[in-house]
Amino acid sequence: MRFDEQPSRRDFLRQAGNGFGSMAAAWLLLDQGALLADDPTDPLSPKVPHFPTRARRVISLFMHGGPSHLETFDPKPDLQRLAGQPLPESFGPVATRRKVAHNPLLATKRSFRQCGQSGIAVSDFLPHTSALVDDLAVIRSCWADSVNHPQAVYQMNTGSTFMGRPSLGSWVGYGLGTENRDLPAFVVLPDPAGGIKGGPPAYGAGYLPASYQGTVVRGGDSPILDLRPPEGMSPTRQRKALDLIGALNARHLEARGEDSELEARIRAYELAYRMQSAAPDAVDLSGETEETRRLYGLDQPSTAEFGSRCLLARRLVERGVRFVQLYSGDVNGWDAHDDVEKNHSAMCARTDKPVAALLIDLKRRGLLDDTLVIWGGEFGRMPMSEGGKGRDHNPHGFCCWMAGAGVKGGTVHGSTDAVGLRAEQDRVHVHDLHATILHLMGLEHTRLTFPHNGREERLTETSGRVIREILA
Amino acid sequence: VRRTLPGLLLLVSAASSLGGDATHRAFVPPKRAAMPAVKEAGWARNFIDAFVLARLEAEGLRHAPEADRPTLLRRLSFDLIGLPPSPEEVAAFEADRSPDAFEKQVDRLLASQRYGERQAQHWLDLARYADTDGFEFDEARPDAWRYRDWVVNAFNADMPYDRFVALQLAGDELEPEDPDAVVATGFNRCYPDMVDLNDQGLRRQNALDDIAETTSLTFLGLTMGCARCHDHKFDPISQVDFYRLQAFFTPARFRDDYPLLAPADRAALEAKLDAWKRSMAEAQAEILKLEAPARSKVAPGRPPGIDDQAISAWEKDPADRSPEEVALVFEAALKDKRVDARGLLEALGPEEKIRRVELLAELERRKRGRPAPPRLARVIDEPGPDPAPTFLRKRGDYYVKGTEVRPGFPSVLSSADPEVRSLPRSSGRRSALAAWLTRPDHPLTSRVIVNRVWQWHFGRGLVATPSDFGLMGEPPSHPELLDRLALELVDRGWSLKAVHRLIVTSATYRQSSRKLEAEAQADPDNRLLWHHARRRLDGEAIRDALLDVSGRLNRSIGGPGVFPELPAELTRLSGKGKAWPVSTNAEDRNRRSLYVFTRRNLRYPFFEAFDRPDTNASCPKRAVTTIAPQALSLLNGKLAVDCAKALAERVDREAGPDRTSRVDRAYRLALGRGPDVAERELALAFLAGDDQVPLADFCLSLLNVNEFVYID
């Protein structure tokens, strides 16, 4: 082959068929990008967005259980004033999970302080995040449809309160493919303390092809299911087996003529082989500097766990993973029914520093320019008390924030009513959040569709409005 | 130069020009077209081939030659029973020189019990079958599998399709005396369900919406789900149509505890249970009587914290208590926190103590005599003949009631009102729906199912959108053939096995999968069937094949779902193994894939990697993707590695120490054919390497090659 010739697939396969060892050699000759780009048989090959955009990757920080807006990003002086009294009649009937509608209003024990240049008020539960408030667009007027965890978790992830719809990460993978084929396109980092309410369907692909679903990645030497060769199988032996498979597959293909599916499967084996070294490398934090480890709080027991996953998220987006989702909180997580003060002081202590570290680290590496970071839960919490110290679920009004690529930092969008019960001004439904996130990724939410049982389905169902006010 | 297919384009434009009225091809009954004239008349084995060949000849395209026998048998075997042929079966077929050698194989496979298991897998995709509720708690549905087994048995018995449909919709109404028929209504109970939804009315409405949509997708091949909220944008289906269809189901009672007993046996069991309860109450009353003085000494009055029912029972004269009340009082006394065992014994006299021990032993003896509870099923039935009214829900919103609707068929298909005749314990509505759907002249029922069977064999239906025969669906590639197959189904007593036989014995089915250059250019998607399209096996079939070729497959049929081993990291995530209690009997872990427990929130990872649908909505056609995790699971996963070891042991056992015989045997077991010269050389070189690779590595390689997971 001449130096200026791109090896064709046929050449590659012919060479692979020549015997052991040459398969690997053939692969080294190939430019991975050239082989994989825009390949119709490869569902995850990179695709051109609907319009040019800055954001190329997403990190979603999902505070499972429903973090209280009233204790974090939404100061409500009237709530402090009316504490102990029932919700004024003028607010009308309220749908709740645990019948707290007539309970007295509960003041927050937190104090809010205006931070940064923008002067956005943030609670003292979040000293590290509040220092970065000029990078955040805080949306204080979110609302959703269900007072129940599984439905709300599904909706925040898939747009629908029913189970079995594709998740945001799947839609993004479907719309954009992925840049690094040695790692999954959509990675989920669950809280090691336990699963989420509603389970893996929250990051499932629904009716999209399975290749778009979230892949759970853990730390350690087997971060992905079945990544390690079976015990006793040496790398040499595995390579030898792979070469035999490659040689037999090449002959099989040769006899059958061009077949993109068979070729794709041949490539999948080499990709799997490369994943075996790429994935453990991606999750190996030992090469990180002491300064970085301290930044993420890896040296402190309260922050070490979530800090490790935030650092892991950075390493993954750095390697071109399209969508990384981290869950904070076990089965109960931020679900502060009993004592919001106690629950949230623990949850904030675990996450505040790592989240801030992630933003700082992304920024100093230039990654925040093309990475979108989202923080939020499935809903917020009620201004009324539950059992004196706790707060029930509140999908009627809550907050989230976005930062990074394409987001106008230091902005507040929308507001809740006087006591923080319902989103009032510039209301932002979950569909609007999703439309905005897709927009930031260069995808027009009404055009990103998939035919299923007679409908052209989309993430935003039949609505969705891009929140232009928070775009940079 | 790529040639176009003017015929196909014409067809598309013809269908769309019909507009949204009742003249859409799929909305009028199938018609028997004349057999088309073909030039190469000798090729056709039955009418299927005449229709296929006529189209090919019209386009100037050739057909592929017949596949060789090993290929053909492997294809047929996977298609009909979902398992590869054994080397002996291949050899017997190759040696059989009789003219009907292939037909004999077809008959053998259609008669196999494995046939029902394979076909059930397809059907359960449509039924969105799962063994759990989904949502937060994802509780197991302990009796869901009875419906799965009913489907297997129905296919194996070749239950006429009209009956198959009718029983799933209305088995309880049509055969109230036959518990098996009632189990069939489990079809309607497979929806995902948020059991603890705050508003149980909304929960029921969600189920009814799902039932109406699944019914229309599965049996009618119509996408009526969108009409839940608004009139269909493209098909002539209105929102009223959706709720009229739903009204057939609104009287239904969703039961998880239907006793699987014939009515006479049910009465007998109830009598036995009553007698048992009385005898238990007698023994308990004796004990209470004996203890009463001691108890009132230790802790007078009734125990605190008991509920109203127990209070009322406690206050009654012991002689007036019903057996249930005696049980309540006995339990309240037993749990009385004010009385500890020693205190009670001290308050009893010595003779009373002995008597008490005797009485307790007697109670224990009676307790064990409890009649075995009946087996239960998850079904629908109805509480009576007079159903509550059904209302349209504006914009699909449960809380916005619209006008009342009566049961009715989609107006584009029928203008007649259903003839609903109420039954002693049921409204009779679903029977009326079943009767209409299974009319021999129904335009959709027969077309939709023969098209599905076609898809199960060719990977693509004659209508490529198998649950959408409406205006947005793809028009049929061979409309006359589709109609003819639909008519044949009805003529042959709705026998699905007859349709399978027609299809697989055709020359069209027997074509080789090899590509023809010009044809591949002109019709790259093979819509005109100029060859047999290569297909990847689904994950269930790959797992079954792994177990089968390695000699580990446990072939027992039916029963509750089984739990093969899971990777440790998944077990940890799933509630300390509670969600996936690995089957204690190791043999159970090697049951066919059909029997692997279907947990909505934890799909068996091997199936998940190979595109198993998520069972939350009816799935008419699986996606086929090729991704690296599939390779990882076949290379490194415990299932594949264990099977490779077992295959190596089998090869060692069956072929002896000679390397050439080993390679030959391994090939025949794994791929249903012997190796060619070059393959044998590669294999021998692999096994003879300087570092002596284990035979299991060779077997693992064979289980990973494309040929293992693709059928030509």
XYZ file of N, CA, C and O in Angstrom, chain A residues 19-20 43-44 96-97 147-151 154 161-165 190-191 194-195 197-201 203 205-207 209-211 213 216 218 222 224-230 233 237-238 240-242 244-245 247-249 251-252 255-256 258-259 261-266 268-269 271-272 275-276 452-455, chain B residues 133-136 192 194 196-198 206 213 217 223 225-226 228 232 467-468 514-515 534 536 567 569-570 573 600-601 603 605 608 611 614 616-618 620 623-628 631-638 641 667 676 678-679 682-683 685-686 689 691 693-694 697-698 700-702 704-707 709-710 712:
616
model
N -3.959 -13.937 8.832
C -3.472 -14.756 9.936
C -3.448 -14.001 11.240
O -3.883 -12.859 11.314
N -2.958 -14.669 12.243
C -2.965 -14.069 13.575
C -2.058 -12.838 13.604
O -1.094 -12.742 12.894
N -24.736 3.008 15.033
C -25.714 3.958 15.559
C -25.067 5.114 16.306
O -25.684 6.158 16.467
N -23.840 4.937 16.752
C -23.227 5.969 17.573
C -22.166 6.775 16.830
O -21.431 7.536 17.436
N -50.407 17.021 47.098
C -49.202 16.619 47.830
C -49.116 15.102 47.840
O -50.076 14.417 47.502
N -47.978 14.587 48.231
C -47.854 13.147 48.360
C -48.347 12.704 49.734
O -48.958 11.688 49.886
N -46.246 14.272 41.897
C -45.758 14.383 43.276
C -45.046 13.104 43.724
O -44.621 13.006 44.865
N -44.934 12.118 42.834
C -44.334 10.834 43.229
C -42.928 10.694 42.676
O -42.659 11.075 41.544
N -42.063 10.050 43.450
C -40.672 9.896 43.002
C -40.517 9.220 41.643
O -39.921 9.804 40.743
N -41.002 7.977 41.500
C -40.644 7.303 40.243
C -41.136 8.078 39.024
O -40.397 8.249 38.051
N -42.367 8.580 39.103
C -42.900 9.337 37.969
C -42.085 10.590 37.722
O -41.805 10.953 36.581
N -38.680 9.703 36.322
C -38.840 9.393 34.898
C -39.023 10.681 34.094
O -38.421 10.877 33.049
N -44.088 10.927 32.592
C -44.244 10.291 33.897
C -44.442 8.785 33.766
O -44.447 8.070 34.751
N -44.636 8.302 32.541
C -44.756 6.850 32.346
C -43.366 6.243 32.217
O -42.412 6.917 31.839
N -43.275 4.955 32.492
C -41.954 4.357 32.346
C -41.768 3.864 30.917
O -42.728 3.603 30.202
N -40.482 3.787 30.504
C -40.207 3.205 29.207
C -40.012 4.213 28.086
O -40.053 3.845 26.915
N -39.801 5.483 28.418
C -39.486 6.458 27.372
C -37.970 6.684 27.358
O -37.304 6.512 28.371
N -23.957 5.787 39.183
C -24.941 5.744 40.263
C -24.283 5.929 41.616
O -23.082 5.716 41.766
N -25.081 6.352 42.594
C -24.568 6.428 43.949
C -24.330 5.006 44.446
O -25.239 4.179 44.410
N -26.879 2.978 46.646
C -28.123 2.336 46.230
C -28.709 2.935 44.981
O -28.287 3.989 44.507
N -29.694 2.253 44.461
C -30.306 2.658 43.200
C -31.295 3.794 43.385
O -31.525 4.265 44.492
N -35.178 5.666 42.683
C -36.581 5.252 42.662
C -37.071 5.244 41.213
O -37.108 6.275 40.571
N -37.450 4.081 40.746
C -37.818 3.948 39.343
C -36.781 3.141 38.597
O -37.059 2.598 37.536
N -35.576 3.077 39.154
C -34.566 2.160 38.626
C -33.989 2.546 37.281
O -34.211 3.662 36.778
N -33.244 1.612 36.677
C -32.533 1.886 35.432
C -33.383 2.416 34.272
O -32.827 3.085 33.400
N -34.711 2.169 34.217
C -35.448 2.784 33.108
C -35.268 4.305 33.060
O -35.481 4.922 32.015
N -32.571 5.857 33.009
C -31.534 6.163 32.024
C -31.548 5.157 30.879
O -30.547 4.909 30.220
N -33.067 3.493 27.197
C -33.244 4.024 25.851
C -34.695 3.954 25.406
O -35.020 4.392 24.313
N -35.586 3.390 26.264
C -36.992 3.301 25.878
C -37.131 2.599 24.553
O -36.587 1.520 24.348
N -37.847 3.241 23.628
C -38.057 2.617 22.316
C -36.927 2.953 21.330
O -36.970 2.511 20.192
N -33.121 2.385 19.880
C -32.285 1.189 19.935
C -31.439 1.147 21.217
O -31.032 2.183 21.740
N -31.201 -0.077 21.681
C -30.552 -0.262 22.984
C -29.176 0.386 23.048
O -28.674 0.682 24.130
N -28.553 0.607 21.903
C -27.203 1.158 21.929
C -27.171 2.572 22.503
O -26.112 3.072 22.825
N -28.746 3.485 25.360
C -29.060 3.572 26.778
C -27.814 3.891 27.602
O -26.690 3.699 27.162
N -23.803 1.901 32.920
C -23.332 2.154 34.277
C -21.828 1.915 34.340
O -21.339 0.872 33.904
N -18.462 2.072 36.939
C -18.025 2.142 38.337
C -16.521 2.356 38.373
O -15.846 2.179 37.369
N -12.909 -3.124 36.991
C -13.947 -3.614 36.089
C -15.092 -2.610 36.025
O -16.196 -2.869 36.492
N -16.938 -1.529 33.675
C -18.074 -1.827 32.801
C -18.326 -3.328 32.873
O -17.388 -4.114 33.007
N -19.596 -3.682 32.762
C -19.978 -5.094 32.819
C -19.169 -5.929 31.832
O -19.008 -5.546 30.671
N -18.674 -7.057 32.276
C -17.960 -8.011 31.433
C -16.726 -7.421 30.762
O -16.312 -7.866 29.693
N -16.148 -6.405 31.383
C -14.994 -5.772 30.746
C -13.741 -6.616 30.886
O -12.906 -6.652 29.986
N -13.612 -7.302 32.028
C -12.389 -8.068 32.247
C -12.503 -9.451 31.634
O -13.546 -10.093 31.719
N -11.418 -9.909 31.019
C -11.405 -11.301 30.545
C -11.602 -12.236 31.731
O -11.273 -11.874 32.857
N -12.134 -13.421 31.477
C -12.374 -14.347 32.586
C -11.081 -14.666 33.316
O -9.992 -14.595 32.728
N -7.511 -16.048 32.019
C -7.301 -15.792 30.583
C -6.279 -14.667 30.444
O -6.559 -13.519 30.767
N -3.468 -14.789 25.433
C -4.429 -15.789 24.981
C -5.667 -15.113 24.414
O -6.226 -15.539 23.404
N -6.115 -14.051 25.064
C -7.305 -13.389 24.556
C -7.030 -12.781 23.176
O -7.858 -12.861 22.279
N -5.001 -13.820 21.028
C -4.939 -14.913 20.062
C -6.343 -15.349 19.629
O -6.613 -15.572 18.449
N -7.221 -15.448 20.633
C -8.606 -15.815 20.316
C -9.244 -14.750 19.431
O -9.932 -15.054 18.449
N -8.994 -13.477 19.774
C -9.560 -12.392 18.971
C -9.044 -12.452 17.540
O -9.781 -12.169 16.587
N -8.126 -15.139 15.962
C -8.806 -16.243 15.276
C -10.225 -15.818 14.876
O -10.657 -16.050 13.741
N -10.921 -15.174 15.799
C -12.273 -14.695 15.483
C -12.220 -13.754 14.282
O -13.009 -13.865 13.340
N -9.954 -13.582 11.927
C -9.601 -14.287 10.689
C -10.803 -15.069 10.158
O -11.088 -15.050 8.952
N -11.508 -15.727 11.055
C -12.677 -16.506 10.618
C -13.781 -15.577 10.114
O -14.445 -15.858 9.111
N -13.961 -14.464 10.798
C -14.972 -13.502 10.351
C -14.619 -12.906 8.990
O -15.493 -12.669 8.162
N -12.950 -14.343 6.616
C -13.256 -15.371 5.605
C -14.759 -15.471 5.363
O -15.221 -15.580 4.228
N -15.492 -15.436 6.436
C -16.960 -15.500 6.379
C -17.495 -14.349 5.520
O -18.333 -14.524 4.640
N -16.626 -14.598 1.755
C -17.467 -15.530 1.020
C -18.847 -14.937 0.747
O -19.563 -15.421 -0.123
N -19.232 -13.921 1.484
C -20.601 -13.411 1.370
C -20.698 -12.059 0.678
O -21.801 -11.562 0.446
N -19.982 -7.880 0.301
C -20.114 -6.749 1.207
C -21.363 -6.872 2.084
O -22.436 -7.184 1.601
N -21.193 -6.648 3.361
C -22.333 -6.661 4.281
C -21.984 -5.767 5.450
O -21.135 -6.095 6.275
N -23.453 -4.937 8.123
C -23.702 -5.426 9.483
C -22.582 -6.349 9.947
O -22.125 -6.274 11.079
N -22.173 -7.239 9.059
C -21.088 -8.155 9.423
C -19.809 -7.366 9.671
O -19.057 -7.653 10.602
N -19.584 -6.368 8.852
C -18.386 -5.542 9.052
C -18.465 -4.793 10.373
O -17.469 -4.683 11.102
N -19.658 -4.304 10.683
C -19.816 -3.570 11.944
C -19.511 -4.480 13.126
O -18.906 -4.073 14.118
N -19.904 -5.739 13.001
C -19.671 -6.656 14.115
C -18.178 -6.981 14.243
O -17.667 -7.164 15.345
N -17.501 -7.032 13.142
C -16.054 -7.233 13.193
C -15.394 -6.065 13.931
O -14.550 -6.249 14.808
N -16.834 -4.137 16.090
C -17.257 -4.111 17.495
C -16.297 -4.925 18.370
O -16.066 -4.592 19.532
N -15.718 -5.973 17.808
C -14.777 -6.784 18.589
C -13.489 -6.037 18.864
O -12.925 -6.142 19.951
N -13.282 -2.824 18.966
C -13.661 -1.764 19.886
C -13.723 -2.312 21.320
O -13.216 -1.708 22.262
N -14.328 -3.484 21.455
C -14.423 -4.109 22.773
C -13.022 -4.340 23.333
O -12.764 -4.122 24.519
N -11.690 -1.095 24.512
C -12.386 -0.661 25.732
C -11.762 -1.291 26.970
O -11.738 -0.685 28.035
N -11.272 -2.486 26.815
C -10.716 -3.190 27.972
C -9.543 -2.440 28.580
O -9.270 -2.574 29.759
N -42.494 5.680 16.609
C -42.778 4.562 17.518
C -44.283 4.372 17.611
O -45.000 5.300 17.987
N -44.730 3.163 17.291
C -46.155 2.818 17.351
C -47.055 3.934 16.805
O -48.049 4.317 17.417
N -46.667 4.445 15.639
C -47.536 5.377 14.937
C -47.314 6.837 15.253
O -47.934 7.696 14.640
N -46.456 7.101 16.246
C -46.221 8.498 16.569
C -44.772 8.858 16.306
O -43.888 8.034 16.498
N -44.130 -5.227 38.207
C -44.956 -4.040 37.985
C -44.207 -2.877 37.356
O -44.789 -2.039 36.691
N -42.894 -2.779 37.646
C -42.164 -1.577 37.249
C -42.314 -0.478 38.295
O -42.726 -0.723 39.429
N -41.938 0.733 37.939
C -41.944 1.894 38.824
C -41.077 1.637 40.065
O -40.155 0.827 40.015
N -41.397 2.306 41.181
C -40.461 2.310 42.292
C -40.228 0.927 42.906
O -39.100 0.516 43.125
N -47.181 -1.917 32.541
C -46.462 -1.420 33.712
C -47.437 -0.668 34.613
O -48.377 -0.044 34.111
N -47.976 1.645 38.280
C -47.538 2.273 39.520
C -48.576 1.964 40.589
O -49.591 2.640 40.719
N -48.756 2.198 43.770
C -49.046 3.097 44.892
C -49.355 4.517 44.431
O -49.120 5.473 45.154
N -49.880 4.644 43.212
C -50.256 5.982 42.743
C -51.296 6.566 43.712
O -52.200 5.856 44.148
N -51.166 7.868 44.016
C -52.057 8.474 44.993
C -53.514 8.284 44.620
O -54.349 8.013 45.448
N -54.930 4.774 33.589
C -53.677 4.523 32.869
C -53.657 3.112 32.304
O -53.221 2.885 31.174
N -54.769 0.803 23.742
C -53.721 1.012 22.744
C -53.097 -0.326 22.325
O -52.892 -0.586 21.138
N -52.972 -1.985 18.589
C -51.686 -2.266 17.932
C -51.556 -3.743 17.581
O -51.178 -4.110 16.469
N -52.482 2.230 15.044
C -51.857 3.014 16.103
C -52.887 3.991 16.652
O -52.916 5.151 16.272
N -53.171 4.897 19.806
C -52.737 5.542 21.044
C -52.794 7.059 20.971
O -53.115 7.723 21.954
N -52.489 7.586 19.792
C -52.469 9.054 19.691
C -53.867 9.640 19.821
O -54.029 10.802 20.165
N -55.912 8.989 22.015
C -56.266 9.170 23.420
C -56.442 10.659 23.735
O -57.308 11.047 24.482
N -56.763 11.330 15.480
C -55.536 10.910 14.805
C -55.217 11.896 13.689
O -56.096 12.315 12.950
N -47.247 -3.122 13.115
C -48.386 -2.719 13.938
C -49.005 -1.420 13.424
O -49.747 -0.757 14.140
N -48.688 -1.060 12.211
C -49.301 0.135 11.626
C -49.697 -0.125 10.182
O -48.903 0.042 9.257
N -26.895 -15.248 -0.322
C -25.798 -14.614 -1.058
C -26.314 -13.446 -1.890
O -27.447 -13.446 -2.349
N -25.431 -12.492 -2.086
C -25.838 -11.290 -2.806
C -25.709 -11.467 -4.303
O -24.775 -12.116 -4.781
N -29.947 -12.002 5.410
C -29.228 -12.516 6.584
C -29.761 -11.800 7.828
O -30.085 -10.618 7.780
N -29.422 -11.314 12.262
C -28.756 -11.662 13.511
C -29.773 -12.285 14.456
O -30.924 -11.852 14.517
N -24.001 -10.785 37.055
C -22.720 -10.241 37.505
C -22.876 -9.606 38.879
O -23.904 -8.984 39.162
N -21.795 -7.041 40.371
C -22.056 -5.608 40.543
C -23.536 -5.283 40.360
O -24.053 -4.370 40.970
N -24.225 -6.062 39.536
C -25.658 -5.821 39.351
C -26.444 -6.326 40.542
O -27.421 -5.714 40.956
N -26.437 -3.767 43.198
C -27.280 -2.608 42.928
C -28.757 -2.926 43.107
O -29.572 -2.041 43.245
N -38.844 -5.596 35.100
C -38.870 -4.342 34.339
C -37.695 -3.442 34.690
O -37.144 -2.782 33.821
N -37.310 -3.420 35.949
C -36.240 -2.503 36.340
C -34.865 -3.147 36.346
O -33.905 -2.562 36.835
N -33.294 -5.550 33.471
C -33.308 -6.488 32.349
C -32.088 -7.386 32.433
O -30.987 -6.912 32.712
N -28.873 -8.708 31.680
C -27.953 -7.876 30.893
C -27.583 -8.456 29.523
O -27.362 -7.713 28.578
N -30.370 -7.524 27.310
C -30.382 -6.076 27.139
C -29.344 -5.664 26.094
O -29.607 -4.839 25.229
N -30.475 -6.025 22.382
C -31.665 -5.332 21.885
C -33.000 -5.871 22.359
O -34.013 -5.699 21.681
N -37.885 -3.131 26.084
C -37.985 -2.914 27.533
C -39.327 -3.347 28.115
O -39.560 -3.155 29.295
N -42.211 -2.197 28.121
C -43.161 -1.227 28.645
C -44.221 -0.836 27.638
O -45.220 -0.226 27.980
N -43.996 -1.188 26.384
C -45.007 -0.944 25.352
C -44.925 -2.102 24.367
O -43.884 -2.748 24.240
N -46.021 -2.343 23.686
C -46.063 -3.405 22.688
C -44.952 -3.186 21.660
O -44.801 -2.096 21.120
N -43.530 -4.433 18.136
C -43.807 -5.264 16.964
C -42.544 -5.713 16.234
O -42.578 -6.684 15.492
N -35.306 -3.650 17.379
C -34.156 -3.005 16.749
C -33.013 -4.025 16.728
O -32.957 -4.922 17.569
N -32.162 -3.932 15.767
C -30.960 -4.769 15.751
C -29.767 -3.842 15.684
O -29.545 -3.163 14.688
N -29.015 -3.760 16.791
C -27.841 -2.913 16.774
C -26.606 -3.769 17.034
O -26.699 -4.869 17.563
N -25.483 -3.228 16.624
C -24.213 -3.931 16.817
C -23.325 -3.043 17.661
O -22.921 -1.980 17.207
N -23.097 -3.447 18.895
C -22.352 -2.588 19.814
C -21.309 -3.404 20.563
O -21.446 -4.618 20.737
N -20.295 -2.696 21.035
C -19.179 -3.372 21.701
C -19.585 -4.188 22.938
O -19.029 -5.258 23.169
N -20.008 -7.753 22.240
C -18.760 -8.503 22.111
C -18.175 -8.802 23.487
O -17.711 -9.913 23.753
N -18.244 -7.815 24.385
C -17.714 -8.040 25.737
C -18.450 -9.175 26.426
O -17.841 -10.025 27.074
N -19.783 -9.208 26.279
C -20.521 -10.242 27.000
C -20.255 -11.625 26.412
O -20.243 -12.608 27.138
N -20.024 -11.707 25.107
C -19.749 -13.018 24.510
C -18.300 -13.456 24.722
O -17.995 -14.636 24.707
N -17.421 -12.510 24.888
C -16.009 -12.853 25.102
C -15.693 -13.129 26.563
O -14.976 -14.058 26.899
N -16.246 -12.264 27.434
C -15.819 -12.284 28.834
C -16.897 -12.732 29.802
O -16.605 -13.051 30.947
N -18.152 -12.661 29.390
C -19.253 -12.945 30.307
C -19.238 -14.399 30.766
O -18.799 -15.297 30.048
N -19.747 -14.590 31.970
C -19.717 -15.927 32.566
C -20.504 -16.930 31.728
O -20.086 -18.074 31.560
N -18.412 -17.926 28.667
C -17.183 -18.624 29.061
C -17.518 -20.023 29.597
O -16.868 -21.008 29.250
N -16.912 -27.589 15.097
C -17.575 -26.864 14.019
C -19.006 -27.341 13.835
O -19.939 -26.551 13.711
N -14.068 -25.898 6.346
C -13.414 -26.130 5.053
C -11.908 -26.256 5.289
O -11.431 -26.146 6.428
N -9.270 -24.419 4.664
C -8.551 -23.282 5.244
C -8.922 -23.086 6.710
O -8.065 -22.797 7.547
N -10.187 -23.250 6.989
C -10.631 -23.090 8.380
C -9.991 -24.155 9.263
O -9.593 -23.879 10.403
N -6.455 -23.112 9.954
C -6.412 -22.035 10.952
C -6.627 -22.598 12.349
O -5.915 -22.255 13.296
N -7.618 -23.463 12.454
C -7.961 -24.026 13.751
C -6.820 -24.888 14.293
O -6.458 -24.792 15.476
N -3.670 -24.735 13.538
C -2.546 -23.863 13.900
C -2.803 -23.218 15.260
O -1.918 -23.100 16.100
N -4.050 -22.824 15.470
C -4.431 -22.187 16.739
C -4.204 -23.146 17.905
O -3.625 -22.792 18.928
N -0.336 -24.187 18.674
C 0.637 -23.136 18.945
C 1.665 -23.563 19.977
O 1.436 -24.495 20.745
N 2.401 -22.443 22.669
C 2.010 -22.407 24.075
C 0.731 -23.219 24.344
O 0.082 -23.042 25.362
N -2.737 -23.693 23.396
C -3.933 -23.006 23.881
C -5.001 -24.037 24.236
O -5.160 -25.037 23.560
N -5.714 -23.786 25.292
C -6.761 -24.746 25.661
C -7.833 -24.843 24.572
O -8.132 -23.866 23.881
N -10.540 -22.232 24.568
C -10.331 -20.955 23.875
C -10.807 -21.060 22.436
O -11.387 -20.120 21.876
N -10.546 -22.198 21.837
C -11.003 -22.401 20.464
C -12.532 -22.403 20.420
O -13.153 -21.766 19.561
N -14.566 -21.006 22.570
C -15.048 -19.644 22.818
C -14.968 -18.815 21.531
O -15.876 -18.043 21.214
N -13.905 -18.998 20.778
C -13.773 -18.259 19.518
C -14.912 -18.618 18.570
O -15.510 -17.741 17.938
N -15.197 -19.918 18.474
C -16.281 -20.331 17.573
C -17.628 -19.742 17.997
O -18.472 -19.425 17.172
N -18.070 -16.977 19.186
C -18.026 -15.527 18.968
C -18.034 -15.122 17.506
O -18.191 -13.942 17.196
N -17.843 -16.060 16.599
C -17.750 -15.648 15.193
C -19.109 -15.183 14.675
O -20.160 -15.560 15.207
N -19.068 -14.374 13.663
C -20.309 -13.857 13.082
C -21.269 -14.973 12.707
O -22.484 -14.862 12.862
N -20.701 -16.065 12.194
C -21.563 -17.141 11.717
C -22.413 -17.725 12.845
O -23.519 -18.209 12.602
N -23.818 -16.089 15.349
C -24.958 -15.244 15.729
C -25.798 -14.769 14.542
O -26.811 -14.108 14.728
N -25.345 -15.101 13.333
C -26.149 -14.738 12.154
C -26.719 -15.988 11.512
O -26.053 -17.031 11.479
N -27.917 -17.360 7.869
C -27.902 -17.062 6.436
C -29.248 -17.396 5.820
O -29.900 -18.350 6.238
